[in-house]
Amino acid sequence: MSGASPSSVRIRSAYEHLAAVLGDDAVLGPGSDLSAYEDPYASAGAADFRCSGAVLPRSVEEVQAVLAVANQHGIPLWTVSTGRNLGYGGAAPRVNGAIVLDMQRMNRILEVDEEHGYALVEPGVRFVDLYGYLREHRLKLWMSAPSLGWGSVLGNALERGIGYTPYGDHAAQICGLEVVLATGDVVRTGMGALPGANTWQMYKGGYGPSLDGLFLQSNFGIVTKMGLWLMPQPAGLMSCVARFQRESDLEAAIDVLASLRRREIIQSNAQIGNVVREVAHRHPRSRWYDGPDAMPDEVIEKMRRDLGIGWWWMLRFGLYGDEELLDARFRIVQRAFSSIPGAEITGDKHLASGPDGLHACEVEGPSRRLAGVPGFFALSALKFRGDDCGHLDFSPIVAPSGREAMRVYELVKARAREHGIDYLAGFTASERHLTHVFPILYEKHDAEQTSHAAALLDTLIRELGEQGIGEYRAHLAFMDLIGDQYSFNKHALRRLNETLKDALDPNGILSPGKQGIWPAASRRQRAGTR
Ligand code: ADP
């Protein structure tokens, strides 16, 4: 479904009004360079996701002023914090003509409490900013960052992004939000509602229903402050790598890993990836193969031989704590994986030099992401398809069982082959689920490859969705499709979301279509166009 695009007359008068209220320097109207608000990996449907401009407020009061203008002119806004939601649409809006509400100027780190282990941040605070702050002040706290550290702490947590420390479930670390509703009302959740409370970032519950979740992956409000728990820095980190020889070892490796995660022997998100994924970080594909089809098995074998890679799957994870704990955990992990013939496991210890624990900045090399240091490692894989490489992400939630992971792996592998796309397979094991991670890489200038990438993603979403395996996050072009799949009891969840949407945002101005949730007017329009 496409939402109604606002008319150009309405758009022009909204921008004039915004400039009058916020000043010209806060407004990028039609005609400005809007490339920062395009989906950098545009594929199918890109022409439908073009903003008319952007507005960059500096304060909560200015956010309220923007809302007043949007309500008055009936122009939709699309909220982003830093707009680095790459693979899912970047800063581009779901509806053509929307104004991007770009929160990057609200970028204060309002508080970091070392004793109680939390931060209170505004939307524009990037992972690199928070890391710089912790480092500059020599605070004994670790943060957690996703594989690309340039986005915002707040936006990533709202989208349920993940990192690789024990605090790697970013949404689970949220404690207390400040939200501006579409009406302009400012709400603080949890203990933040109690004047004088000093526990806003300490107790998630507050009094009454827990509302934080309403603002995750949602279009019900604009989050202007977020409390986040940070990890007391441990005495040590052991950076571990396990390697498995055969393709079929995935099944046993996942079973062992899932049990270690459930029992919290392995305390952080652990990522297992296939050999193609590994090679993608090292060389462009053209070094090995330049056929139009997916890399054949013989080429993968040759790559393995030539590079001296003796494994099919590699698993990376961290162990955390005092040295005695690291050693004990490592022994248990080693014993568990020894049930898989040929499995090899190594651990590299990083220990604190003093009584304060291990500062994240003391961790070097590829282990840094296990210490929450923001980096750009994931970018190297984007060279795989040359300098003009785009990606779409397929990331469904899979039950943490070896058989299930193997079944999904084989199905995705077959479909990727049919579309001539290389399968960079990976699974991230959290405590209770796996996230399948497959960046679908393609050359953007090649129309056929680009359309195959989108068609592959569409096929995978549909085929696995029919089997009850659903995405946790979606590119703009697939938000409706996935929303349609969560259909229990005649779409009771969507109906509930729509009830909330209509009550909280009666003019339907906040991120219409986000996650397949549309305001009443767009729903009526859709019914009319059927
Ligand atoms: P990143 O942190 O990676 O730069 P974005 O800023 O692109 O992420 O945000 C990702 C998504 O999260 C956005 O598309 C939007 O749906 C949601 N989001 C981001 N910031 C806010 C916010 N302040 N309030 C409400 N939703 C937000």
Coordinates of C-alpha atoms and ligand atoms in Angstrom, one line a residue:
M1 CA 0.0 0.0 0.0
S2 CA 1.3 3.5 -0.7
G3 CA 0.2 6.3 1.5
A4 CA -1.1 9.5 0.0
S5 CA 1.7 11.9 -1.0
P6 CA 1.0 15.5 0.0
S7 CA 0.4 18.0 -2.8
S8 CA 3.3 20.3 -3.8
V9 CA 1.3 23.4 -2.7
R10 CA 0.8 22.0 0.8
I11 CA 4.5 21.0 0.9
R12 CA 5.7 24.5 0.0
S13 CA 3.6 26.3 2.5
A14 CA 4.7 23.8 5.2
Y15 CA 8.3 24.6 4.5
E16 CA 7.7 28.3 4.6
H17 CA 6.0 28.0 7.9
L18 CA 8.8 25.8 9.3
A19 CA 11.4 28.3 8.2
A20 CA 9.5 31.1 9.8
V21 CA 9.3 29.3 13.1
L22 CA 12.7 27.5 13.3
G23 CA 14.8 29.7 11.1
D24 CA 16.2 29.0 7.6
D25 CA 19.2 27.0 8.9
A26 CA 17.0 24.4 10.5
V27 CA 15.1 23.6 7.2
L28 CA 16.2 21.9 4.0
G29 CA 13.4 22.6 1.7
P30 CA 12.6 21.2 -1.8
G31 CA 15.4 22.1 -4.1
S32 CA 18.1 21.6 -1.5
D33 CA 20.7 18.8 -1.7
L34 CA 18.7 15.9 -0.2
S35 CA 21.1 13.1 -1.1
A36 CA 21.7 12.4 2.6
Y37 CA 18.0 11.4 2.9
E38 CA 18.0 8.9 0.0
D39 CA 18.4 5.2 0.5
P40 CA 22.0 4.7 -0.4
Y41 CA 21.3 1.2 -1.4
A42 CA 18.2 2.0 -3.3
S43 CA 16.7 -1.0 -5.1
A44 CA 13.1 -1.9 -5.9
G45 CA 10.6 0.8 -5.1
A46 CA 13.3 3.5 -4.4
A47 CA 11.3 6.1 -6.4
D48 CA 8.5 5.7 -3.8
F49 CA 10.7 6.7 -0.9
R50 CA 11.7 10.2 -1.6
C51 CA 11.4 13.0 1.0
S52 CA 10.5 16.5 0.1
G53 CA 13.1 17.9 2.5
A54 CA 14.1 17.8 6.1
V55 CA 13.9 19.8 9.3
L56 CA 16.6 19.7 12.0
P57 CA 15.3 20.8 15.4
R58 CA 17.6 21.8 18.2
S59 CA 15.4 21.2 21.3
V60 CA 12.2 19.6 22.5
E61 CA 10.4 22.9 22.1
E62 CA 11.4 23.0 18.4
V63 CA 10.2 19.4 18.0
Q64 CA 6.9 20.6 19.4
A65 CA 6.9 23.5 16.9
V66 CA 7.6 21.1 14.0
L67 CA 4.7 19.0 15.1
A68 CA 2.3 22.0 15.3
V69 CA 3.3 22.8 11.6
A70 CA 2.9 19.2 10.4
N71 CA -0.5 18.9 12.1
Q72 CA -1.7 22.2 10.7
H73 CA -0.6 21.4 7.1
G74 CA -1.3 17.7 7.2
I75 CA 2.3 16.9 6.1
P76 CA 3.8 13.6 7.2
L77 CA 7.1 13.6 9.1
W78 CA 9.6 10.7 9.1
T79 CA 11.7 10.6 12.2
V80 CA 15.4 9.6 12.2
S81 CA 18.1 10.1 14.7
T82 CA 21.2 10.0 12.4
G83 CA 19.6 8.1 9.5
R84 CA 22.2 5.4 9.3
N85 CA 19.6 2.6 9.2
L86 CA 21.5 1.1 6.2
G87 CA 20.2 -2.0 4.5
Y88 CA 16.7 -1.0 5.8
G89 CA 16.3 2.3 3.9
G90 CA 18.7 4.7 5.6
A91 CA 17.0 8.1 6.3
A92 CA 14.5 7.7 3.4
P93 CA 10.8 7.9 4.4
R94 CA 8.2 5.3 3.7
V95 CA 5.9 7.9 2.0
N96 CA 6.9 10.2 -0.9
G97 CA 7.0 13.9 0.0
A98 CA 7.3 13.4 3.7
I99 CA 9.6 15.8 5.7
V100 CA 12.4 14.0 7.4
L101 CA 12.5 15.0 11.0
D102 CA 16.3 14.7 11.5
M103 CA 17.2 14.7 15.1
Q104 CA 21.0 14.8 14.7
R105 CA 21.4 18.3 16.2
M106 CA 19.9 17.1 19.5
N107 CA 23.1 15.3 20.4
R108 CA 23.9 15.9 24.1
I109 CA 25.1 13.2 26.4
L110 CA 23.0 14.5 29.3
E111 CA 24.4 12.2 32.0
V112 CA 26.7 9.2 32.5
D113 CA 26.5 7.8 36.0
E114 CA 29.5 5.6 36.6
E115 CA 28.4 4.3 39.9
H116 CA 25.0 3.1 38.8
G117 CA 26.1 2.3 35.2
Y118 CA 23.8 4.2 32.9
A119 CA 23.7 7.0 30.4
L120 CA 21.0 9.4 29.4
V121 CA 21.3 10.5 25.8
E122 CA 19.6 12.6 23.1
P123 CA 18.8 11.1 19.6
G124 CA 21.8 12.5 17.8
V125 CA 24.4 10.9 20.1
R126 CA 26.4 8.5 17.9
F127 CA 28.2 5.4 19.1
V128 CA 31.5 7.1 18.5
D129 CA 30.4 10.1 20.6
L130 CA 29.4 8.0 23.6
Y131 CA 32.6 5.9 23.3
G132 CA 34.7 9.1 23.1
Y133 CA 33.0 10.4 26.2
L134 CA 33.6 7.2 28.2
R135 CA 37.2 7.2 27.1
E136 CA 37.9 10.9 27.7
H137 CA 36.6 10.7 31.2
R138 CA 38.3 7.3 31.9
L139 CA 34.9 6.0 33.1
K140 CA 34.8 2.3 34.2
L141 CA 31.9 1.5 31.9
W142 CA 31.6 -0.3 28.6
M143 CA 29.0 0.4 26.0
S144 CA 27.8 -2.0 23.2
A145 CA 27.9 -1.1 19.5
P146 CA 26.6 -2.9 16.4
S147 CA 29.0 -4.0 13.7
L148 CA 28.9 -0.5 12.1
G149 CA 29.5 2.2 14.8
W150 CA 28.5 5.3 12.9
G151 CA 24.8 5.4 13.7
S152 CA 23.0 6.7 16.8
V153 CA 22.8 4.9 20.1
L154 CA 19.1 5.8 20.5
G155 CA 17.9 5.0 16.9
N156 CA 19.7 1.6 17.0
A157 CA 18.2 0.6 20.3
L158 CA 14.7 1.7 19.1
E159 CA 15.2 -0.6 16.1
R160 CA 16.3 -3.5 18.3
G161 CA 19.8 -3.5 17.0
I162 CA 22.4 -5.8 18.5
G163 CA 26.0 -5.7 19.7
Y164 CA 28.5 -8.2 20.9
T165 CA 29.1 -7.5 24.6
P166 CA 26.9 -9.0 27.4
Y167 CA 24.8 -5.8 26.9
G168 CA 24.4 -6.6 23.2
D169 CA 20.6 -6.7 23.3
H170 CA 20.3 -2.9 22.9
A171 CA 16.6 -2.7 23.4
A172 CA 16.8 -4.6 26.7
Q173 CA 19.2 -1.9 28.1
I174 CA 16.6 0.9 27.6
C175 CA 15.6 2.3 31.0
G176 CA 13.3 5.3 30.7
L177 CA 12.3 7.4 27.7
E178 CA 11.2 10.9 27.1
V179 CA 8.8 11.0 24.1
V180 CA 7.0 13.9 22.3
L181 CA 3.6 12.7 21.2
A182 CA 2.0 13.9 17.9
T183 CA -0.1 16.3 19.9
G184 CA 3.1 17.9 21.2
D185 CA 2.6 16.5 24.7
V186 CA 5.9 15.4 26.4
V187 CA 5.8 12.1 28.3
R188 CA 8.4 10.5 30.5
T189 CA 8.1 6.8 31.0
G190 CA 8.8 4.7 34.1
M191 CA 10.2 6.6 37.1
G192 CA 10.6 9.7 35.0
A193 CA 7.0 10.5 35.5
L194 CA 7.6 11.0 39.2
P195 CA 8.9 14.6 39.9
G196 CA 12.1 14.5 41.9
A197 CA 12.8 10.8 41.3
N198 CA 16.5 9.9 41.0
T199 CA 15.7 6.4 39.7
W200 CA 14.5 7.1 36.2
Q201 CA 17.4 5.1 34.8
M202 CA 17.3 2.4 37.5
Y203 CA 13.9 0.9 37.4
K204 CA 12.2 0.2 34.1
G205 CA 8.7 -0.4 35.4
G206 CA 7.5 2.8 37.1
Y207 CA 3.8 2.6 38.0
G208 CA 1.2 1.1 35.8
P209 CA 1.6 -0.3 32.3
S210 CA 5.1 -0.5 30.8
L211 CA 5.0 1.8 27.8
D212 CA 8.6 1.9 26.6
G213 CA 8.0 -0.9 24.1
L214 CA 5.2 1.2 22.4
F215 CA 7.9 3.5 21.0
L216 CA 10.2 0.8 19.6
Q217 CA 10.0 0.3 15.8
S218 CA 6.9 2.4 16.0
N219 CA 5.3 5.6 14.7
F220 CA 3.5 6.6 18.0
G221 CA 5.9 9.3 19.2
I222 CA 9.3 11.0 18.8
V223 CA 11.8 9.9 21.4
T224 CA 13.9 12.8 22.6
K225 CA 15.8 11.2 25.5
M226 CA 16.7 7.6 26.3
G227 CA 18.2 6.0 29.4
L228 CA 20.5 3.1 28.7
W229 CA 22.3 0.7 31.0
L230 CA 26.0 0.5 30.5
M231 CA 28.2 -2.4 31.6
P232 CA 30.6 -2.1 34.6
Q233 CA 33.9 -2.9 32.9
P234 CA 35.1 -6.4 33.7
A235 CA 38.5 -7.5 34.9
G236 CA 39.1 -9.3 31.6
L237 CA 37.8 -10.4 28.2
M238 CA 38.6 -13.6 26.4
S239 CA 38.1 -13.2 22.7
C240 CA 37.2 -16.7 21.3
V241 CA 37.1 -18.2 17.9
A242 CA 35.8 -21.7 17.1
R243 CA 36.2 -23.3 13.7
F244 CA 34.2 -26.2 12.3
Q245 CA 35.4 -28.2 9.3
R246 CA 32.3 -29.3 7.4
E247 CA 29.3 -27.5 6.1
S248 CA 27.0 -29.9 7.9
D249 CA 28.7 -29.1 11.2
L250 CA 26.3 -26.1 11.5
E251 CA 23.7 -28.3 13.0
A252 CA 25.8 -29.6 15.9
A253 CA 27.6 -26.3 16.4
I254 CA 24.2 -24.4 16.9
D255 CA 22.9 -27.0 19.3
V256 CA 26.0 -26.7 21.5
L257 CA 26.1 -22.9 21.2
A258 CA 22.4 -22.5 22.0
S259 CA 22.8 -24.5 25.2
L260 CA 25.9 -22.5 26.2
R261 CA 24.0 -19.2 25.6
R262 CA 20.9 -20.4 27.5
R263 CA 23.0 -21.4 30.5
E264 CA 24.9 -18.1 30.2
I265 CA 28.3 -19.8 30.0
I266 CA 28.7 -17.7 26.8
Q267 CA 27.4 -14.3 28.0
S268 CA 27.2 -12.3 24.8
N269 CA 25.8 -12.5 21.3
A270 CA 27.9 -15.0 19.4
Q271 CA 28.1 -14.9 15.6
I272 CA 28.7 -17.9 13.4
G273 CA 29.4 -17.3 9.7
N274 CA 30.3 -19.4 6.6
V275 CA 33.5 -19.2 4.6
V276 CA 31.9 -17.0 1.9
R277 CA 31.1 -14.4 4.6
E278 CA 34.7 -14.5 5.8
V279 CA 36.2 -14.2 2.3
A280 CA 33.9 -11.3 1.5
H281 CA 35.7 -9.3 4.2
R282 CA 39.1 -10.0 2.6
H283 CA 38.8 -9.7 -1.2
P284 CA 36.5 -8.6 -3.9
R285 CA 34.5 -11.4 -5.4
S286 CA 36.1 -10.8 -8.8
R287 CA 39.4 -12.2 -7.5
W288 CA 37.7 -15.6 -7.4
Y289 CA 34.8 -15.5 -9.8
D290 CA 33.1 -13.2 -12.2
G291 CA 30.3 -15.3 -13.5
P292 CA 26.7 -13.9 -13.4
D293 CA 25.5 -16.8 -11.3
A294 CA 26.2 -17.5 -7.6
M295 CA 29.7 -18.7 -6.8
P296 CA 29.7 -22.5 -7.6
D297 CA 30.8 -24.9 -4.9
E298 CA 34.1 -25.7 -6.8
V299 CA 35.1 -22.0 -6.5
I300 CA 34.3 -21.9 -2.8
E301 CA 36.5 -25.0 -2.4
K302 CA 39.3 -23.4 -4.4
M303 CA 39.1 -20.3 -2.3
R304 CA 39.4 -22.3 0.9
R305 CA 42.4 -24.2 -0.5
D306 CA 44.2 -21.1 -1.8
L307 CA 43.7 -19.1 1.3
G308 CA 44.5 -22.0 3.6
I309 CA 41.1 -21.8 5.2
G310 CA 40.5 -25.2 6.7
W311 CA 37.1 -24.6 8.0
W312 CA 33.5 -24.0 6.8
W313 CA 32.1 -22.2 9.7
M314 CA 33.7 -19.7 12.1
L315 CA 32.1 -18.7 15.4
R316 CA 33.3 -15.6 17.3
F317 CA 32.3 -14.7 20.9
G318 CA 33.6 -13.2 24.1
L319 CA 33.9 -14.4 27.7
Y320 CA 33.9 -11.8 30.4
G321 CA 35.0 -11.5 34.0
D322 CA 37.9 -12.2 36.3
E323 CA 40.7 -14.4 35.0
E324 CA 39.5 -17.4 37.0
L325 CA 36.1 -17.0 35.5
L326 CA 37.5 -16.7 32.0
D327 CA 39.5 -19.9 32.4
A328 CA 36.6 -21.8 33.9
R329 CA 34.1 -20.7 31.2
F330 CA 36.7 -21.4 28.5
R331 CA 37.2 -25.0 29.7
I332 CA 33.4 -25.6 29.7
V333 CA 33.1 -24.2 26.2
Q334 CA 36.0 -26.3 25.0
R335 CA 34.5 -29.4 26.4
A336 CA 31.1 -28.7 24.9
F337 CA 32.5 -28.1 21.4
S338 CA 34.8 -31.1 21.6
S339 CA 31.8 -33.3 20.8
I340 CA 32.1 -32.1 17.2
P341 CA 34.8 -33.9 15.3
G342 CA 37.5 -31.6 14.1
A343 CA 36.3 -28.5 15.9
E344 CA 39.0 -26.2 17.0
I345 CA 38.7 -23.4 19.6
T346 CA 41.1 -20.7 20.6
G347 CA 40.9 -17.9 23.2
D348 CA 42.9 -14.7 23.4
K349 CA 42.9 -13.1 26.9
H350 CA 42.9 -9.4 27.5
L351 CA 43.4 -8.6 31.2
A352 CA 43.1 -5.4 33.1
S353 CA 46.5 -3.9 34.1
G354 CA 45.1 -2.3 37.3
P355 CA 42.4 -2.7 39.9
D356 CA 39.9 -0.6 37.9
G357 CA 39.1 -3.3 35.4
L358 CA 39.8 -3.5 31.7
H359 CA 39.2 -0.2 29.8
A360 CA 37.7 -1.0 26.5
C361 CA 40.3 1.2 24.8
E362 CA 43.0 -1.3 26.0
V363 CA 41.5 -4.0 23.8
E364 CA 43.2 -4.2 20.4
G365 CA 42.4 -5.6 17.0
P366 CA 39.3 -7.5 15.9
S367 CA 38.4 -8.2 19.6
R368 CA 37.5 -4.5 20.0
R369 CA 33.9 -5.1 19.0
L370 CA 33.6 -7.6 21.9
A371 CA 34.5 -4.7 24.2
G372 CA 31.8 -2.5 22.6
V373 CA 34.3 -0.3 20.7
P374 CA 32.5 1.2 17.7
G375 CA 34.2 0.2 14.4
F376 CA 33.6 -0.2 10.7
F377 CA 34.6 -3.8 10.2
A378 CA 31.4 -4.7 8.5
L379 CA 32.0 -2.2 5.7
S380 CA 34.8 -4.3 4.3
A381 CA 32.3 -6.9 3.1
L382 CA 30.7 -4.2 1.0
K383 CA 33.7 -4.2 -1.3
F384 CA 32.8 -7.8 -2.3
R385 CA 30.7 -6.6 -5.1
G386 CA 33.0 -3.8 -6.1
D387 CA 32.9 -0.1 -5.3
D388 CA 29.3 0.2 -6.2
C389 CA 28.0 -2.5 -3.9
G390 CA 24.5 -2.2 -2.4
H391 CA 22.9 -4.4 0.3
L392 CA 19.6 -5.5 1.5
D393 CA 19.4 -7.4 4.8
F394 CA 17.4 -10.6 5.4
S395 CA 17.1 -11.1 9.1
P396 CA 14.5 -13.5 10.3
I397 CA 14.2 -14.9 13.9
V398 CA 15.0 -18.6 14.0
A399 CA 14.5 -21.0 16.9
P400 CA 17.9 -21.9 18.5
S401 CA 18.0 -25.5 17.3
G402 CA 20.6 -27.0 15.0
R403 CA 18.1 -28.8 12.8
E404 CA 16.0 -25.6 12.3
A405 CA 19.1 -23.5 11.5
M406 CA 20.3 -26.1 9.0
R407 CA 16.9 -26.3 7.4
V408 CA 16.8 -22.5 7.0
Y409 CA 20.4 -22.4 5.8
E410 CA 19.7 -25.0 3.0
L411 CA 16.5 -23.3 1.9
V412 CA 18.1 -19.8 1.8
K413 CA 21.2 -21.2 0.0
A414 CA 19.0 -22.8 -2.7
R415 CA 17.0 -19.6 -3.3
A416 CA 20.1 -17.4 -3.3
R417 CA 21.5 -19.7 -6.0
E418 CA 18.3 -19.4 -8.1
H419 CA 18.8 -15.7 -8.1
G420 CA 22.5 -15.7 -8.8
I421 CA 23.4 -14.2 -5.4
D422 CA 26.2 -15.4 -3.1
Y423 CA 25.1 -16.5 0.3
L424 CA 27.0 -14.8 3.1
A425 CA 25.4 -16.9 5.7
G426 CA 25.5 -16.1 9.4
F427 CA 23.5 -16.7 12.6
T428 CA 23.8 -14.6 15.7
A429 CA 22.9 -16.5 18.9
S430 CA 21.2 -14.6 21.6
E431 CA 20.1 -16.2 24.9
R432 CA 16.9 -17.6 23.5
H433 CA 16.8 -17.2 19.7
L434 CA 19.0 -17.0 16.6
T435 CA 18.9 -14.1 14.2
H436 CA 19.7 -15.2 10.7
V437 CA 21.9 -12.6 9.1
F438 CA 22.3 -12.4 5.3
P439 CA 23.4 -9.2 3.7
I440 CA 22.2 -9.6 0.1
L441 CA 25.0 -7.9 -1.9
Y442 CA 24.6 -6.7 -5.4
E443 CA 26.1 -4.2 -7.9
K444 CA 23.9 -1.1 -7.8
H445 CA 24.5 -0.1 -11.4
D446 CA 23.5 -3.6 -12.7
A447 CA 19.7 -3.4 -13.1
E448 CA 19.3 -7.2 -13.4
Q449 CA 21.3 -7.9 -10.2
T450 CA 19.5 -5.2 -8.3
S451 CA 16.1 -6.6 -9.2
H452 CA 17.3 -10.2 -8.4
A453 CA 18.4 -8.9 -4.9
A454 CA 14.9 -7.5 -4.2
A455 CA 13.2 -10.5 -5.7
L456 CA 15.3 -12.8 -3.6
L457 CA 14.4 -10.9 -0.4
D458 CA 10.7 -11.0 -1.4
T459 CA 10.8 -14.7 -2.0
L460 CA 12.6 -15.4 1.3
I461 CA 10.3 -13.3 3.3
R462 CA 7.2 -15.0 1.8
E463 CA 8.5 -18.5 1.9
L464 CA 9.9 -18.5 5.4
G465 CA 7.0 -16.4 6.6
E466 CA 4.6 -19.1 5.6
Q467 CA 6.5 -21.5 7.8
G468 CA 6.2 -19.1 10.8
I469 CA 9.7 -17.7 10.5
G470 CA 9.4 -13.9 10.6
E471 CA 11.7 -10.9 10.2
Y472 CA 12.6 -8.7 13.2
R473 CA 13.2 -5.6 11.1
A474 CA 12.4 -4.5 7.6
H475 CA 13.4 -2.4 4.7
L476 CA 10.9 0.3 3.7
A477 CA 9.8 -1.7 0.6
F478 CA 8.9 -4.8 2.7
M479 CA 7.3 -3.2 5.8
D480 CA 3.8 -3.9 4.6
L481 CA 4.5 -7.4 3.4
I482 CA 5.9 -8.4 6.8
G483 CA 3.2 -6.5 8.7
D484 CA 0.7 -8.6 6.8
Q485 CA 2.4 -11.8 8.0
Y486 CA 1.9 -11.2 11.7
S487 CA -1.8 -11.9 11.2
F488 CA -3.0 -14.0 14.2
N489 CA -6.7 -13.7 14.8
K490 CA -7.6 -11.7 11.7
H491 CA -4.8 -9.3 12.2
A492 CA -5.6 -8.5 15.9
L493 CA -2.1 -7.1 16.4
R494 CA -2.4 -4.7 13.5
R495 CA -5.9 -3.7 14.6
L496 CA -4.6 -2.9 18.1
N497 CA -1.7 -0.9 16.6
E498 CA -4.1 1.0 14.4
T499 CA -6.3 1.8 17.4
L500 CA -3.3 3.2 19.2
K501 CA -2.1 5.1 16.1
D502 CA -5.5 6.8 15.6
A503 CA -5.7 7.7 19.3
L504 CA -2.2 9.1 19.6
D505 CA -1.8 10.6 16.2
P506 CA -5.2 11.6 14.9
N507 CA -3.9 13.5 11.8
G508 CA -1.6 10.6 10.9
I509 CA 1.5 12.8 10.6
L510 CA 4.1 10.6 12.3
S511 CA 6.1 8.1 10.1
P512 CA 3.0 6.8 8.3
G513 CA 3.5 3.2 7.1
K514 CA 6.4 2.5 9.5
Q515 CA 6.3 -1.2 10.2
G516 CA 3.1 -1.5 8.2
I517 CA 1.1 0.7 10.6
W518 CA -0.9 3.3 8.7
P519 CA -3.1 6.1 9.9
A520 CA -6.9 6.0 9.3
A521 CA -6.9 8.2 6.2
S522 CA -4.3 6.1 4.4
R523 CA -6.2 2.9 5.3
R524 CA -9.4 4.4 3.8
Q525 CA -7.5 5.4 0.7
R526 CA -6.2 1.9 0.4
A527 CA -9.6 0.4 0.8
G528 CA -10.8 2.8 -2.0
T529 CA -8.1 1.8 -4.4
R530 CA -8.7 -1.9 -4.2
Ligands
ADP1 P1 20.8 5.0 13.1 O1 20.9 5.1 14.6 O2 21.3 3.7 12.6 O3 21.3 6.2 12.4 P2 18.2 5.9 12.3 O4 18.4 7.3 12.9 O5 18.1 5.7 10.9 O6 19.2 4.9 12.9 O7 16.9 5.3 13.0 C1 16.4 4.1 12.7 C2 14.9 4.1 12.8 O8 14.5 4.2 14.2 C3 14.2 5.2 12.1 O9 13.9 4.9 10.7 C4 13.0 5.5 12.9 O10 12.0 4.6 12.5 C5 13.4 5.1 14.3 N1 13.8 6.3 15.1 C6 15.0 6.8 15.0 N2 15.1 7.9 15.9 C7 13.9 8.0 16.4 C8 13.3 8.9 17.4 N3 14.1 9.8 18.0 N4 12.1 8.7 17.7 C9 11.3 7.8 17.2 N5 11.8 6.9 16.3 C10 13.0 7.0 15.9

